[in-house]
Amino acid sequence: MYEFSKAFESPRESPIRALFKHLGQPGMISLAGGYPDPALYDVAGLQEAADRAGRDSRACLDYGATDGTPRMKAAVVRLMAERGCETSPPHVIVTTGSQQAFDLVARVFLNPGDRVLVEQPTYPANIQTLRACQARIGSVRTDKDGLDVDALEETLARARADGALPKLIYTIPTFSNPSGATMTLERRLRLLELAVRHRCLIVEDDPYGGLRFSGEPVPSLLSLTSRVAGSSAWVVHLASLSKIVAPGLRVAWAVAPAEIIHRCQVAKQAADLGSSPWTQGIAAEYLASGRLAAHLRRICAVYADKCRALAAGLRSSLGDAIRFDEPAGGMFIWARLSGGLSADDLLAQAIPRNVMFVPGAGFQVEHPDASTLRLSFATPSLEDLAEASRRLGEALHATQSNRPPSSRP
Ligand SMILES: Cc1ncc(COP(=O)(O)O)c(C=O)c1O
């Protein structure tokens, strides 16, 4: 009936949101969302921060600057310095979640038909952003060490020869959603070199970097720009308080060359005039309180236990039928079913048994692998993770016995 824009003529739902309708099923244990455990929110610390922020009612109830309140921008600059990245307010824009930050960057760079590369697999809401920009989306494979830079190098060389270089490469190099993988230092340095050689913007999405529970930290691409000549012009870094403090604040930011930030600011005027000064005030006070470090130690310890519990449960209940690498941080286990089983078929048996996860196909823009799935260990309790694994084991047996004999391995 309506003449919608091309990008929204037949919009595709996020594969995660599409599962929301089952969440209300009594007794459901969801391994589907990428949500922090609400029991871990530092409610007392945030309440104190809100009380302090509220004392300056003008600052928190008025419209704020489009690029973020000066106090929040200063807090971001300090936090980024603690993460090994020297930056300054003109290089920072505060956004309504890092989802908005990616949307702004995509809008200021992409015309319909422009090419972009994403990781295979990648975060689906940002695939939606790229589709809304009518970009042509290609993908590069990843493994347990993140983006396969050899494959990227080949893809870029071919694209260069065809006069079809991508304008932008989107990566989640640390504890990726969905793969949980972290790109090695060597690959990061090579990625920066490739960005300089091909004049291609790298968007580094880093909402999970603070959630390391084992192994040694790997520096962000942004912090490594000091080691690769010319690369600081080609990196946009996105970060967020959603996974490390609370997603309800909707406070996140981008760090980028000032020319890019300026254009994102103009795009943000059109999007929402500015993010809420009230939640920025709470966030800035919270960061100034110095509670974040202890909070992170606490939540990482809990997520470590949860990750181990889910990994152990999956191994004991599904055995050889499932394969995965245990992540060193973040919220996700990315797994592959063996023996030709499909994650959709397993999900169809899992939902009536009150457990759910996200099939992996929605995280892949090309040649989706139907055997893949994403399981989040962040929200359920340890007991629920064990029970979820047991139910998945039952669902697996039902899936295997439902298959026609000819398709069994
Ligand atoms: C990789 C990735 N980027 C961005 C986001 C959006 O986060 P925010 O709440 O900051 O908008 C998410 C949320 O799940 C995510 O997993």
XYZ file of C-alpha atoms and ligand atoms in Angstrom:
425
model
C 0.000 0.000 0.000
C 2.835 2.411 0.825
C 5.812 3.357 -1.258
C 8.575 2.655 1.250
C 12.192 3.576 0.649
C 14.235 0.885 -1.151
C 16.045 -0.001 2.075
C 12.778 -0.725 3.904
C 10.650 -2.295 1.153
C 11.238 -5.763 2.604
C 13.200 -5.301 5.829
C 14.802 -8.313 7.467
C 14.386 -8.707 11.242
C 17.424 -9.304 13.401
C 17.651 -13.089 14.042
C 17.955 -12.331 17.746
C 14.926 -10.056 18.045
C 12.899 -12.622 16.074
C 13.303 -15.035 19.014
C 11.978 -12.538 21.579
C 8.465 -13.968 21.374
C 9.638 -17.181 23.086
C 11.234 -15.350 26.009
C 7.936 -15.117 27.882
C 7.410 -18.901 27.723
C 7.254 -20.022 31.410
C 10.486 -21.754 32.466
C 12.425 -20.731 29.324
C 16.226 -20.556 29.758
C 17.554 -18.261 27.080
C 21.091 -18.541 25.770
C 19.972 -16.290 22.914
C 20.436 -12.676 24.060
C 23.710 -10.827 24.397
C 22.636 -9.178 27.626
C 24.626 -8.556 30.779
C 23.413 -10.400 33.886
C 21.083 -7.871 35.597
C 22.080 -9.352 38.968
C 25.558 -7.937 38.350
C 24.618 -4.308 37.775
C 26.328 -1.993 40.254
C 22.972 -0.548 41.291
C 24.295 1.169 44.434
C 27.163 2.780 42.513
C 24.846 3.940 39.739
C 22.321 5.275 42.259
C 25.029 7.341 43.964
C 26.209 8.561 40.552
C 22.617 9.517 39.669
C 22.260 11.451 42.943
C 25.457 13.375 42.254
C 24.509 14.030 38.599
C 21.031 15.209 39.654
C 22.483 17.988 41.826
C 23.177 19.973 38.649
C 19.634 19.880 37.332
C 20.298 22.314 34.481
C 23.146 20.191 33.156
C 21.087 17.020 33.184
C 17.618 18.298 32.201
C 18.519 20.746 29.423
C 19.367 19.810 25.856
C 23.035 18.904 25.698
C 25.736 19.350 23.072
C 25.194 17.037 20.106
C 28.630 15.462 20.412
C 28.225 14.773 24.144
C 28.410 16.715 27.393
C 31.903 18.107 28.102
C 32.013 16.073 31.327
C 31.206 12.810 29.554
C 33.684 13.533 26.758
C 36.373 14.202 29.366
C 35.466 10.913 31.083
C 35.803 9.098 27.737
C 39.227 10.668 27.132
C 40.387 9.466 30.580
C 38.967 5.959 30.091
C 40.547 5.665 26.645
C 43.924 6.738 28.144
C 43.592 3.899 30.689
C 43.029 1.601 27.695
C 46.251 2.792 26.071
C 44.695 5.281 23.623
C 45.642 8.958 23.837
C 42.820 11.056 22.448
C 41.147 14.442 22.993
C 37.565 15.826 22.986
C 37.506 16.890 19.280
C 38.159 13.238 18.409
C 35.240 11.930 20.462
C 31.482 11.802 19.936
C 29.162 10.395 22.599
C 26.297 8.397 21.109
C 23.066 6.644 22.072
C 24.648 3.204 22.257
C 27.423 2.114 19.955
C 24.665 0.962 17.633
C 24.084 4.615 16.848
C 27.798 5.269 16.501
C 28.032 2.661 13.743
C 24.918 4.014 12.073
C 26.394 7.538 12.000
C 29.731 6.366 10.614
C 27.979 4.294 7.958
C 25.826 7.253 6.951
C 28.678 9.707 6.633
C 30.720 7.327 4.474
C 28.401 5.174 2.406
C 26.450 5.941 -0.732
C 24.087 3.301 -2.146
C 26.146 0.664 -3.923
C 29.371 1.344 -2.000
C 31.242 -1.773 -0.990
C 31.977 -2.839 2.561
C 33.539 -5.917 4.096
C 32.431 -7.547 7.320
C 33.664 -10.561 9.211
C 32.043 -13.934 8.660
C 30.318 -14.239 11.156
C 29.441 -10.740 12.356
C 26.966 -8.778 14.481
C 23.582 -8.749 12.692
C 22.265 -5.345 13.801
C 25.177 -3.745 11.998
C 24.423 -5.818 8.897
C 20.998 -4.149 9.111
C 22.675 -0.733 9.310
C 24.707 -1.476 6.194
C 21.629 -2.758 4.365
C 19.782 0.443 5.293
C 22.630 2.350 3.594
C 22.194 0.055 0.573
C 25.836 -0.946 0.742
C 27.148 -3.958 -1.145
C 28.285 -6.253 1.647
C 31.029 -8.815 1.221
C 32.610 -10.935 3.922
C 35.968 -12.307 4.979
C 36.340 -15.519 6.931
C 37.467 -15.652 10.547
C 38.906 -18.393 12.747
C 39.722 -18.698 16.431
C 42.251 -15.849 16.009
C 39.689 -13.478 14.502
C 39.702 -12.006 11.017
C 41.780 -14.062 8.565
C 44.099 -11.347 7.338
C 45.574 -13.515 4.558
C 42.070 -13.957 3.150
C 41.459 -10.221 3.536
C 44.683 -9.407 1.710
C 43.630 -11.621 -1.211
C 40.133 -10.139 -1.257
C 41.512 -6.605 -1.300
C 44.062 -7.394 -4.022
C 41.282 -8.866 -6.205
C 38.996 -5.932 -5.455
C 41.760 -3.481 -6.354
C 42.342 -5.235 -9.669
C 38.579 -5.017 -10.375
C 38.397 -1.362 -9.333
C 35.988 -2.401 -6.578
C 37.767 -1.693 -3.313
C 35.601 -1.551 -0.190
C 35.284 1.815 1.490
C 34.931 0.335 4.929
C 35.840 -2.830 6.831
C 33.817 -3.595 9.956
C 35.508 -5.718 12.614
C 34.853 -6.792 16.204
C 38.422 -7.800 17.012
C 38.059 -8.540 20.723
C 35.653 -11.233 21.998
C 33.588 -10.911 18.887
C 29.844 -11.128 18.840
C 29.089 -13.857 17.808
C 32.343 -15.806 17.503
C 33.978 -14.939 20.847
C 37.290 -14.819 18.945
C 40.058 -12.278 19.533
C 42.337 -11.162 16.732
C 46.037 -11.693 17.411
C 48.452 -8.782 17.682
C 50.223 -9.790 14.487
C 46.955 -9.842 12.545
C 45.964 -6.464 13.976
C 49.171 -4.862 12.786
C 48.732 -6.373 9.323
C 45.142 -5.188 9.197
C 46.298 -1.632 9.885
C 48.922 -1.899 7.141
C 46.277 -3.100 4.693
C 44.006 -0.202 5.645
C 46.782 2.272 4.864
C 47.791 0.528 1.622
C 44.224 0.376 0.274
C 42.952 3.619 1.871
C 40.137 1.738 3.497
C 38.421 2.767 6.737
C 38.497 0.216 9.563
C 35.610 0.417 12.010
C 36.725 -1.301 15.215
C 33.701 -2.192 17.347
C 34.831 -2.876 20.910
C 31.958 -3.269 23.367
C 33.371 -6.464 24.935
C 37.104 -5.667 25.332
C 36.707 -4.956 29.076
C 35.280 -8.432 29.685
C 38.507 -10.479 29.607
C 38.543 -13.348 32.078
C 41.637 -15.255 30.973
C 44.829 -14.750 28.966
C 46.719 -11.571 28.199
C 45.060 -8.410 26.846
C 45.710 -7.575 23.187
C 45.927 -3.839 22.368
C 43.044 -2.329 20.427
C 43.524 -1.392 16.780
C 43.185 2.244 17.838
C 46.052 1.996 20.302
C 48.180 0.208 17.684
C 47.839 3.054 15.190
C 50.921 4.590 16.862
C 52.916 1.598 15.535
C 51.762 1.664 11.888
C 52.593 4.852 9.966
C 49.550 6.573 8.507
C 47.031 4.228 10.115
C 45.546 6.720 12.591
C 43.690 8.304 9.644
C 41.942 5.008 8.902
C 40.594 3.780 12.226
C 37.258 4.576 13.838
C 36.972 3.014 17.281
C 33.570 2.356 18.869
C 33.123 1.575 22.557
C 30.184 1.359 24.931
C 29.144 1.127 28.569
C 26.357 -1.315 27.662
C 28.174 -4.550 28.414
C 30.468 -3.331 31.178
C 28.136 -1.022 33.166
C 24.492 -1.118 31.980
C 22.846 -1.065 28.536
C 19.950 1.049 29.824
C 22.223 4.065 30.054
C 22.578 3.959 26.253
C 25.948 5.653 26.590
C 28.663 4.828 24.071
C 31.155 6.711 21.926
C 33.281 6.828 18.813
C 36.910 7.951 18.649
C 38.055 9.018 15.185
C 39.859 11.730 13.222
C 38.197 15.117 13.894
C 36.979 15.414 10.272
C 34.964 12.219 10.718
C 33.673 13.190 14.167
C 32.483 16.528 12.809
C 30.423 14.806 10.117
C 29.028 12.285 12.608
C 27.955 15.234 14.729
C 26.030 16.742 11.814
C 24.431 13.336 11.120
C 23.540 13.033 14.814
C 21.783 16.406 14.767
C 19.425 14.895 12.221
C 19.114 11.632 14.164
C 18.399 12.804 17.728
C 19.932 16.269 18.380
C 22.032 14.674 21.099
C 22.124 11.759 23.542
C 20.458 12.205 26.928
C 22.516 14.536 29.157
C 20.843 12.844 32.143
C 22.284 9.375 31.463
C 25.578 10.901 30.312
C 25.675 12.677 33.697
C 25.149 9.386 35.530
C 27.778 7.682 33.363
C 30.325 10.476 33.837
C 29.809 10.473 37.624
C 30.055 6.690 37.697
C 33.341 6.712 35.781
C 34.678 9.523 38.015
C 33.778 7.491 41.132
C 36.523 4.985 40.286
C 34.191 2.009 40.849
C 34.496 0.611 37.328
C 37.758 -1.309 37.870
C 36.429 -3.258 40.870
C 33.090 -3.797 39.104
C 34.870 -5.240 36.056
C 36.933 -7.605 38.224
C 33.728 -8.822 39.814
C 31.731 -9.359 36.625
C 34.650 -10.945 34.753
C 35.061 -13.501 37.559
C 31.363 -14.382 37.314
C 31.409 -14.572 33.495
C 34.501 -16.822 33.667
C 32.582 -19.281 35.871
C 29.531 -19.084 33.628
C 31.561 -19.654 30.472
C 33.216 -22.715 32.037
C 29.835 -24.018 33.224
C 28.260 -23.749 29.782
C 31.308 -25.236 28.036
C 31.397 -28.171 30.466
C 27.631 -28.681 30.189
C 27.720 -28.689 26.390
C 30.593 -31.159 26.333
C 28.906 -33.511 28.739
C 25.400 -33.325 27.201
C 26.202 -33.054 23.484
C 29.643 -34.675 23.341
C 31.099 -34.967 19.845
C 27.946 -33.538 18.286
C 29.116 -29.996 19.076
C 32.477 -28.301 18.594
C 33.632 -24.918 19.833
C 36.624 -22.946 21.108
C 36.208 -21.601 24.616
C 36.531 -17.796 24.544
C 38.843 -15.837 26.877
C 36.229 -13.150 27.488
C 33.007 -11.602 26.277
C 29.616 -13.278 26.438
C 29.433 -15.872 23.676
C 30.299 -19.405 22.647
C 30.154 -19.932 18.889
C 29.631 -23.574 18.083
C 29.262 -25.948 15.161
C 27.106 -29.050 15.119
C 28.735 -32.071 13.566
C 27.259 -34.859 11.474
C 25.344 -32.553 9.157
C 22.901 -31.393 11.867
C 21.230 -28.019 11.380
C 20.978 -25.426 14.150
C 17.435 -24.567 13.017
C 16.361 -28.193 13.494
C 17.990 -28.265 16.922
C 16.263 -24.991 17.861
C 12.884 -26.411 16.802
C 13.420 -29.213 19.323
C 14.964 -26.916 21.931
C 12.159 -24.340 22.220
C 9.484 -26.833 23.374
C 12.066 -28.044 25.939
C 12.396 -24.476 27.241
C 15.885 -23.623 26.083
C 16.921 -21.408 23.200
C 19.966 -20.068 21.374
C 20.485 -18.233 18.093
C 21.162 -20.245 14.907
C 24.330 -18.942 13.264
C 23.009 -18.296 9.750
C 21.742 -14.785 10.624
C 25.280 -13.730 11.545
C 26.625 -14.537 8.087
C 26.125 -12.398 5.001
C 27.381 -14.945 2.454
C 27.074 -18.750 2.243
C 25.584 -19.168 5.722
C 26.659 -22.330 7.502
C 23.466 -23.945 8.856
C 25.399 -26.015 11.389
C 26.546 -22.969 13.406
C 24.961 -21.476 16.510
C 25.613 -18.782 19.111
C 25.101 -19.469 22.797
C 25.380 -16.717 25.396
C 26.433 -17.635 28.919
C 26.093 -14.136 30.378
C 22.536 -13.940 31.694
C 21.502 -17.370 33.104
C 22.630 -18.553 36.538
C 25.198 -21.381 36.856
C 22.373 -23.815 37.700
C 20.388 -22.680 34.662
C 23.426 -23.085 32.399
C 23.782 -26.705 33.556
C 20.043 -27.301 33.075
C 20.097 -25.576 29.657
C 22.884 -27.915 28.527
C 20.928 -30.950 29.734
C 17.840 -29.789 27.808
C 19.972 -29.168 24.719
C 21.226 -32.751 25.018
C 17.609 -33.957 24.945
C 16.840 -31.691 22.001
C 19.858 -33.108 20.190
C 18.664 -36.688 20.629
C 15.217 -35.726 19.390
C 16.763 -33.956 16.363
C 18.910 -36.977 15.575
C 16.029 -39.422 15.829
C 13.765 -37.196 13.697
C 16.163 -37.286 10.774
C 15.449 -39.659 7.923
C 17.895 -42.627 8.152
C 19.519 -41.755 4.793
C 20.732 -38.368 6.105
C 22.315 -39.818 9.271
C 26.078 -40.014 9.254
C 29.285 -6.116 18.480
C 28.256 -5.195 19.018
N 28.270 -3.913 18.632
C 27.367 -3.040 19.081
C 26.369 -3.431 19.959
C 25.374 -2.410 20.411
O 25.684 -1.996 21.697
P 25.065 -0.695 22.354
O 24.181 -1.182 23.460
O 26.236 0.093 22.832
O 24.294 0.038 21.299
C 26.308 -4.758 20.391
C 25.222 -5.196 21.282
O 24.928 -6.352 21.442
C 27.284 -5.662 19.909
O 27.282 -6.948 20.273
